[in-house]
Amino acid sequence: MTVTAETSLQRVLWSVIPLLLVLTAWEITAWVLNSSNLPGFLAVLDSLYGHLSHGNLLHHLGVTLLRVLVSFAMAMLLGVVIGILMGAFRRVNLAGDALLVIALNVPALVTILLCYIWFGLTEAAAVAAVAINKIPTVVVMVREGARIVDRQLLEVAQVYRVSPAVYFFRVYLPQLYPFMMAAARSGLSLIWKIVLVVELLGRSDGVGFQLGTFFQFFDIASILAYTLAFAVVILLIEAIIMRPLDRYIARGGYGQA
């Protein structure tokens, strides 16, 4: 076995073993307590199988994922633009700093309720509420990156009179990628949570709506089954998209021609 294979195996073991220990402890605790308030892991798996084969789990999961992706894209796009403007231009930063502090500290629940009251119980209001809650954190991270860009590198690009498109996309923007990646990873974890609250309060589909329905019937096994399915999707996105992208940026591959 090569060193690389051994290292990969060790990484898998260090990731899997703690998870197996938690699941084992969960099953043992449920067996000891023998309470309907804490179904065992196997009972949750059985409920998950039932929702997959006879229920609407995939539909509600897909709806939630779509809301997450749309609101995430909106928050990143607007947050990056505003962050660059505030980091690059002092007067823009002075004008927007107080508003940014307020936006960072407004509770997510307040934003959700106001969006529903002002715009109705619509899909647009739901997505907007999620995006609005995330935009300020993106702005803060990107603004800090824009403040510390390599000015000498920018001056060299100006000396060589590169086109505005090359200047922005190949010289300026790549310096912000690590900050954008940090905003994306933290934002994705935050948006998941906010979307569920949005669905619980004002939508008729999605994982959050289903969790609210199960709560009314004290169906804890179904609550945990949906949570488990949601966690699996998050882990897949993290493993397939976020980690490889993070490693690529950490290697500096984004700056290569």
Coordinates of C-alpha atoms in Angstrom, one line a residue:
M1 CA 0.0 0.0 0.0
T2 CA 1.4 3.4 -1.0
V3 CA 1.8 6.3 1.4
T4 CA -0.9 8.2 -0.4
A5 CA -3.4 5.3 -0.1
E6 CA -2.5 4.9 3.6
T7 CA -3.1 8.7 4.2
S8 CA -6.4 8.5 2.4
L9 CA -7.5 5.5 4.4
Q10 CA -6.5 7.3 7.7
R11 CA -8.5 10.3 6.7
V12 CA -11.6 8.2 6.0
L13 CA -11.2 6.3 9.3
W14 CA -10.8 9.5 11.3
S15 CA -14.0 10.8 9.7
V16 CA -16.1 7.6 9.9
I17 CA -15.1 6.3 13.3
P18 CA -16.4 9.2 15.4
L19 CA -19.7 9.1 13.4
L20 CA -20.1 5.4 14.1
L21 CA -19.4 6.0 17.8
V22 CA -22.1 8.6 17.9
L23 CA -24.7 6.4 16.1
T24 CA -23.9 3.5 18.4
A25 CA -24.3 5.7 21.5
W26 CA -27.6 7.0 20.1
E27 CA -28.9 3.4 19.5
I28 CA -27.8 2.2 23.0
T29 CA -29.3 5.3 24.7
A30 CA -32.6 4.8 22.9
W31 CA -32.7 1.2 23.8
V32 CA -32.0 1.9 27.5
L33 CA -34.5 4.8 27.8
N34 CA -37.2 2.9 25.7
S35 CA -39.0 6.2 25.1
S36 CA -41.1 7.4 22.2
N37 CA -39.3 10.7 22.5
L38 CA -36.0 9.2 21.4
P39 CA -36.4 6.6 18.7
G40 CA -33.3 4.6 17.9
F41 CA -31.2 5.1 14.8
L42 CA -32.6 1.9 13.2
A43 CA -36.1 3.2 13.8
V44 CA -35.2 6.5 12.1
L45 CA -33.7 4.6 9.2
D46 CA -37.0 2.6 8.9
S47 CA -38.9 5.9 8.9
L48 CA -36.5 7.4 6.3
Y49 CA -37.1 4.4 4.0
G50 CA -40.8 4.8 4.4
H51 CA -40.7 8.5 3.4
L52 CA -38.4 7.7 0.5
S53 CA -40.5 4.8 -0.9
H54 CA -44.1 6.0 -0.1
G55 CA -43.8 9.6 0.9
N56 CA -42.8 13.0 -0.6
L57 CA -39.3 13.3 0.9
L58 CA -37.5 13.8 -2.4
H59 CA -40.0 16.4 -3.5
H60 CA -39.7 18.5 -0.4
L61 CA -35.9 18.0 -0.3
G62 CA -35.7 19.2 -3.9
V63 CA -37.8 22.3 -3.2
T64 CA -35.7 23.2 -0.2
L65 CA -32.5 22.7 -2.2
L66 CA -33.8 25.0 -4.9
R67 CA -34.6 27.7 -2.5
V68 CA -31.1 27.3 -0.9
L69 CA -29.4 27.6 -4.3
V70 CA -31.3 30.6 -5.5
S71 CA -31.0 32.6 -2.2
F72 CA -27.3 31.6 -2.0
A73 CA -26.6 32.8 -5.5
M74 CA -28.4 36.1 -4.8
A75 CA -26.6 36.7 -1.5
M76 CA -23.2 35.9 -3.0
L77 CA -23.7 38.1 -6.1
L78 CA -25.0 41.1 -4.2
G79 CA -22.7 40.7 -1.3
V80 CA -19.6 40.4 -3.4
V81 CA -20.5 43.6 -5.4
I82 CA -21.3 45.6 -2.3
G83 CA -18.2 44.3 -0.5
I84 CA -15.9 45.2 -3.4
L85 CA -17.4 48.7 -3.5
M86 CA -17.1 49.3 0.2
G87 CA -13.6 47.9 0.3
A88 CA -12.3 49.8 -2.7
F89 CA -13.9 53.2 -2.1
R90 CA -13.6 54.9 1.3
R91 CA -16.6 57.1 0.9
V92 CA -18.8 54.2 0.0
N93 CA -17.6 52.4 3.1
L94 CA -18.3 55.4 5.3
A95 CA -21.8 55.8 3.8
G96 CA -22.7 52.1 4.2
D97 CA -20.8 51.0 7.4
A98 CA -23.6 52.0 9.9
L99 CA -26.2 50.3 7.7
L100 CA -24.0 47.2 7.5
V101 CA -23.7 47.0 11.3
I102 CA -27.5 47.3 11.7
A103 CA -28.1 44.6 9.0
L104 CA -25.7 42.3 10.7
N105 CA -27.5 42.5 14.0
V106 CA -31.2 42.4 12.8
P107 CA -32.6 38.9 13.9
A108 CA -33.3 36.6 11.0
L109 CA -36.8 36.1 12.3
V110 CA -37.6 39.8 12.0
T111 CA -36.5 39.9 8.4
I112 CA -38.6 36.8 7.6
L113 CA -41.7 38.2 9.2
L114 CA -41.3 41.6 7.5
C115 CA -40.8 40.1 4.1
Y116 CA -43.9 38.0 4.5
I117 CA -46.0 40.9 5.8
W118 CA -44.8 43.3 3.1
F119 CA -44.7 41.0 0.1
G120 CA -47.1 38.2 1.1
L121 CA -46.6 34.5 1.6
T122 CA -44.9 34.1 -1.8
E123 CA -41.9 32.3 -3.1
A124 CA -40.2 35.6 -3.9
A125 CA -40.6 36.8 -0.3
A126 CA -39.2 33.6 1.1
V127 CA -36.1 33.6 -1.1
A128 CA -35.6 37.4 -0.5
A129 CA -35.8 36.9 3.3
V130 CA -33.1 34.2 3.2
A131 CA -30.8 36.3 0.9
I132 CA -31.2 39.5 2.9
N133 CA -30.1 37.6 6.0
K134 CA -26.9 36.4 4.4
I135 CA -25.8 39.4 2.3
P136 CA -24.3 41.4 5.2
T137 CA -21.9 38.6 6.2
V138 CA -20.7 38.2 2.6
V139 CA -20.2 42.0 2.4
V140 CA -18.0 42.0 5.6
M141 CA -15.7 39.2 4.4
V142 CA -15.3 40.5 0.8
R143 CA -14.8 44.1 2.1
E144 CA -11.9 42.9 4.2
G145 CA -10.4 41.2 1.2
A146 CA -10.8 44.3 -1.0
R147 CA -9.0 46.4 1.6
I148 CA -5.8 44.2 1.5
V149 CA -5.4 43.5 -2.2
D150 CA -1.8 43.7 -3.5
R151 CA -1.7 47.3 -4.7
Q152 CA 1.7 46.8 -6.4
L153 CA 0.3 44.0 -8.5
L154 CA -2.6 46.3 -9.6
E155 CA -0.1 49.0 -10.5
V156 CA 1.9 46.5 -12.6
A157 CA -1.2 45.6 -14.5
Q158 CA -1.9 49.3 -15.1
V159 CA 1.6 49.9 -16.3
Y160 CA 1.1 47.1 -18.9
R161 CA -2.2 48.6 -19.8
V162 CA -4.2 45.4 -19.7
S163 CA -7.8 45.6 -20.7
P164 CA -10.4 46.4 -17.9
A165 CA -11.8 42.9 -18.2
V166 CA -8.4 41.3 -17.7
Y167 CA -7.6 43.7 -14.9
F168 CA -10.7 42.9 -13.0
F169 CA -11.1 39.1 -13.7
R170 CA -7.5 38.0 -13.9
V171 CA -5.6 40.5 -11.5
Y172 CA -8.1 42.0 -9.0
L173 CA -10.8 39.4 -8.5
P174 CA -8.6 36.4 -7.9
Q175 CA -7.1 38.1 -4.9
L176 CA -10.6 38.0 -3.3
Y177 CA -11.3 34.3 -4.0
P178 CA -10.2 33.1 -0.6
F179 CA -12.4 35.6 1.1
M180 CA -15.3 34.8 -1.2
M181 CA -14.8 31.1 -0.5
A182 CA -14.9 31.7 3.3
A183 CA -18.1 33.7 2.8
A184 CA -19.6 30.9 0.7
R185 CA -18.8 28.1 3.2
S186 CA -20.1 30.1 6.2
G187 CA -23.1 31.3 4.2
L188 CA -24.2 27.9 3.0
S189 CA -24.3 26.6 6.6
L190 CA -26.3 29.7 7.6
I191 CA -28.7 29.6 4.7
W192 CA -29.7 26.0 5.3
K193 CA -31.0 27.0 8.8
I194 CA -32.8 30.1 7.6
V195 CA -34.5 28.4 4.8
L196 CA -36.1 25.9 7.2
V197 CA -37.4 28.7 9.3
V198 CA -38.8 30.4 6.3
E199 CA -40.6 27.2 5.2
L200 CA -41.9 26.6 8.6
L201 CA -43.5 30.0 8.9
G202 CA -44.9 30.6 5.4
R203 CA -44.6 27.9 2.8
S204 CA -46.7 24.9 2.0
D205 CA -43.8 22.6 0.9
G206 CA -40.2 22.0 1.7
V207 CA -38.3 20.3 4.6
G208 CA -39.1 23.1 7.0
F209 CA -42.9 22.8 6.3
Q210 CA -42.7 19.0 6.8
L211 CA -40.8 19.3 10.1
G212 CA -43.6 21.7 11.3
T213 CA -46.2 19.1 10.3
F214 CA -44.4 16.3 12.1
F215 CA -44.0 18.5 15.2
Q216 CA -47.8 18.9 15.4
F217 CA -48.2 15.1 15.5
F218 CA -45.2 14.5 17.7
D219 CA -43.7 12.3 15.0
I220 CA -40.1 12.4 16.2
A221 CA -39.0 9.6 14.0
S222 CA -40.1 11.4 10.9
I223 CA -38.4 14.6 12.2
L224 CA -35.1 12.8 12.7
A225 CA -35.5 11.0 9.3
Y226 CA -35.9 14.3 7.4
T227 CA -33.0 15.8 9.4
L228 CA -30.9 12.8 8.5
A229 CA -31.7 13.1 4.8
F230 CA -30.9 16.8 5.0
A231 CA -27.6 16.1 6.7
V232 CA -26.6 13.6 4.1
V233 CA -27.2 16.1 1.3
I234 CA -25.2 18.7 3.2
L235 CA -22.3 16.3 3.6
L236 CA -22.4 15.4 -0.1
I237 CA -22.3 19.1 -1.1
E238 CA -19.4 19.6 1.3
A239 CA -17.5 16.6 0.0
I240 CA -18.2 17.0 -3.7
I241 CA -18.2 20.8 -4.2
M242 CA -17.0 22.8 -1.3
R243 CA -13.9 20.9 -0.1
P244 CA -12.4 20.4 -3.6
L245 CA -13.0 24.1 -4.4
D246 CA -11.5 25.1 -1.1
R247 CA -8.3 23.0 -1.8
Y248 CA -8.1 24.4 -5.3
I249 CA -8.1 28.0 -4.0
A250 CA -5.7 27.1 -1.2
R251 CA -3.2 25.9 -3.8
G252 CA -3.5 29.2 -5.6
G253 CA -4.8 27.5 -8.8
Y254 CA -7.3 30.3 -9.3
G255 CA -4.5 32.7 -10.2
Q256 CA -3.1 30.5 -12.9
A257 CA -3.4 31.4 -16.6

